[in-house]
PDB file of C-alpha atoms in Angstrom:
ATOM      1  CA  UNK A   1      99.985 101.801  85.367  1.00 88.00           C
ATOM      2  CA  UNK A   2     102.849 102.330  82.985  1.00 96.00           C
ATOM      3  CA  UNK A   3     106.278 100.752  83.325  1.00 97.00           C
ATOM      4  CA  UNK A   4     109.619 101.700  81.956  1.00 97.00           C
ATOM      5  CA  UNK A   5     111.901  99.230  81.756  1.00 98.00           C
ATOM      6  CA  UNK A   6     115.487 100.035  81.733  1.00 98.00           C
ATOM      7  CA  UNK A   7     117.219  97.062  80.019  1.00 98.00           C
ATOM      8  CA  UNK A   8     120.820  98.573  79.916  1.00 97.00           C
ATOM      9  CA  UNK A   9     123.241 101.071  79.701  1.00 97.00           C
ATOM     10  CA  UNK A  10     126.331 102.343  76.913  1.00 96.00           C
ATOM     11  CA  UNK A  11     129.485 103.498  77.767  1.00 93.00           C
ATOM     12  CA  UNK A  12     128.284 107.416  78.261  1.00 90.00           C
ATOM     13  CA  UNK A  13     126.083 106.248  81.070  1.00 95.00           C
ATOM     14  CA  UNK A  14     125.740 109.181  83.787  1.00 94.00           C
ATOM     15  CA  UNK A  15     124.976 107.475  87.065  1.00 95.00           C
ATOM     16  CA  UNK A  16     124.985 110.940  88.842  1.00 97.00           C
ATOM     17  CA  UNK A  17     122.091 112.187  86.438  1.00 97.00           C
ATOM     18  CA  UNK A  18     120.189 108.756  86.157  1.00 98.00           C
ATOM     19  CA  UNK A  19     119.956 108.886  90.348  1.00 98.00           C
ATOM     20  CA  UNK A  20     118.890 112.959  90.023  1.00 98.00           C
ATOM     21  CA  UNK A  21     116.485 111.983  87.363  1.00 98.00           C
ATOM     22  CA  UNK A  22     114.562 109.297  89.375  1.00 98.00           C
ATOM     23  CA  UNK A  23     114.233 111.693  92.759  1.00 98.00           C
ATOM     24  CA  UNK A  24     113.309 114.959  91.047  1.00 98.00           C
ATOM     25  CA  UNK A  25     110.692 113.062  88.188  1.00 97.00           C
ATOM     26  CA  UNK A  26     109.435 109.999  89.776  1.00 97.00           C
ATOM     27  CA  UNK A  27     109.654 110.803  93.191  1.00 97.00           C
ATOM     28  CA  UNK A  28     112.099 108.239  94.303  1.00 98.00           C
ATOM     29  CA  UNK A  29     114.714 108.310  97.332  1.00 98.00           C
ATOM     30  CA  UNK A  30     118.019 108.839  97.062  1.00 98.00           C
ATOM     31  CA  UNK A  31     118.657 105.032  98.462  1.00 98.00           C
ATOM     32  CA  UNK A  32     116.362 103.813  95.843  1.00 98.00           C
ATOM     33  CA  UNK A  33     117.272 105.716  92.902  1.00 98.00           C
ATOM     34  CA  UNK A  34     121.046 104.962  93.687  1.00 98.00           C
ATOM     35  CA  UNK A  35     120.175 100.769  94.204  1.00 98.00           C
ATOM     36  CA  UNK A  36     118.416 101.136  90.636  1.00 98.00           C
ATOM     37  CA  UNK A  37     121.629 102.313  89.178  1.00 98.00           C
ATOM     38  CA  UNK A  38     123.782  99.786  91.154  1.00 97.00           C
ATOM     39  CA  UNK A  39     121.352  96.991  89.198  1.00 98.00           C
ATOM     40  CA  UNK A  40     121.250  98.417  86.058  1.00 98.00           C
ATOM     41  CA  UNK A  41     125.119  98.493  86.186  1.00 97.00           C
ATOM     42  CA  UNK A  42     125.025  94.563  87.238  1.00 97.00           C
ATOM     43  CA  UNK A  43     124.022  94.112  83.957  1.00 95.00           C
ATOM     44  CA  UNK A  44     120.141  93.249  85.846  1.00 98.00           C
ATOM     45  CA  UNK A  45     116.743  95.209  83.908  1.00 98.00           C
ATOM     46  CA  UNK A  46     114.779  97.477  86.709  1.00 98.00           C
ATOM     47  CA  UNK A  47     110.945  97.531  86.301  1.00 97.00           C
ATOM     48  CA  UNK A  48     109.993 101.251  87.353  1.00 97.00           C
ATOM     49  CA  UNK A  49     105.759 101.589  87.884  1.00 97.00           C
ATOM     50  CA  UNK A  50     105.066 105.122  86.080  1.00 96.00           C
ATOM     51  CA  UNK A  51     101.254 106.614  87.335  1.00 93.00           C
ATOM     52  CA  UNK A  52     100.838 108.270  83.576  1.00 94.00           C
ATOM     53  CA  UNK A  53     102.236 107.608  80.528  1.00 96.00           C
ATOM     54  CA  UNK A  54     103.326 111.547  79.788  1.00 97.00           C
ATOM     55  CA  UNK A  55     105.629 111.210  82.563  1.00 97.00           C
ATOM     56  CA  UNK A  56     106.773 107.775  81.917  1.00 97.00           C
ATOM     57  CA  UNK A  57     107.357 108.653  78.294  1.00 97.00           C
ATOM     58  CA  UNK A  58     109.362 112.025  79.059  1.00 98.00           C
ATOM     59  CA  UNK A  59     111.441 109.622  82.200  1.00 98.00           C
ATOM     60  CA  UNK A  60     111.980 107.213  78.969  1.00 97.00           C
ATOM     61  CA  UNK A  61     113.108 110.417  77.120  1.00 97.00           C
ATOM     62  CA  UNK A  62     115.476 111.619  79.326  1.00 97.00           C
ATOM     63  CA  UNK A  63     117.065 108.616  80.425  1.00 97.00           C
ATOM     64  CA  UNK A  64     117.762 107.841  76.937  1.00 97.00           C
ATOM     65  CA  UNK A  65     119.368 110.766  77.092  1.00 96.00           C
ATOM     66  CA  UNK A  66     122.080 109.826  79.530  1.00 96.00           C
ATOM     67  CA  UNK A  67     123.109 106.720  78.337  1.00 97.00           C
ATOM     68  CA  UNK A  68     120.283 103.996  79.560  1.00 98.00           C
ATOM     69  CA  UNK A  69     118.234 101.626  76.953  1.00 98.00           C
ATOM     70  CA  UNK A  70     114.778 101.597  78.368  1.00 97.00           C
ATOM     71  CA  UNK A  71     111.587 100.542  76.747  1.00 98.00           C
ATOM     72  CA  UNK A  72     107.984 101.440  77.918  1.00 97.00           C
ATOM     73  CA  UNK A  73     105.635  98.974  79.302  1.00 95.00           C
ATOM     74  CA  UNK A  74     101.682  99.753  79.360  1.00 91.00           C
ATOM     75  CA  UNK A  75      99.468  97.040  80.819  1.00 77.00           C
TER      76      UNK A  75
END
């Protein structure tokens, strides 16, 4: 299992796309997605298990993207 960790976010943070990314990539619910991106913006990491480490790497990617600091996690 792969983890991303997203350990914080800059100023040109998109919580609209950060919520999208998590439902149409990992899966996720809306509810879920959106209470990742209510702790992230507490200031809080969120550990996010990742099956394979192409899609964990590309979720890293893009969330870099819109304004979150993430690093990747491989046990």
């Amino acid at each position: 299992m792969v983890k991303v960790i997203l350990t914080g976010w800059r100023e040109d943070l998109d919580k609209v796309s950060l919520t999208k990314l998590q439902m149409e990539m990992l899966g996720k619910s809306l509810k879920e997605s959106k209470l990742n991106v209510d702790i992230l913006l507490d200031d809080e990491e969120v550990l996010i298990e990742i099956p394979n480490l192409d899609l964990a790497s590309e979720f890293l990617k893009e969330a870099e993207k819109i304004g979150v600091n993430c690093i990747l996690s491989i046990d």
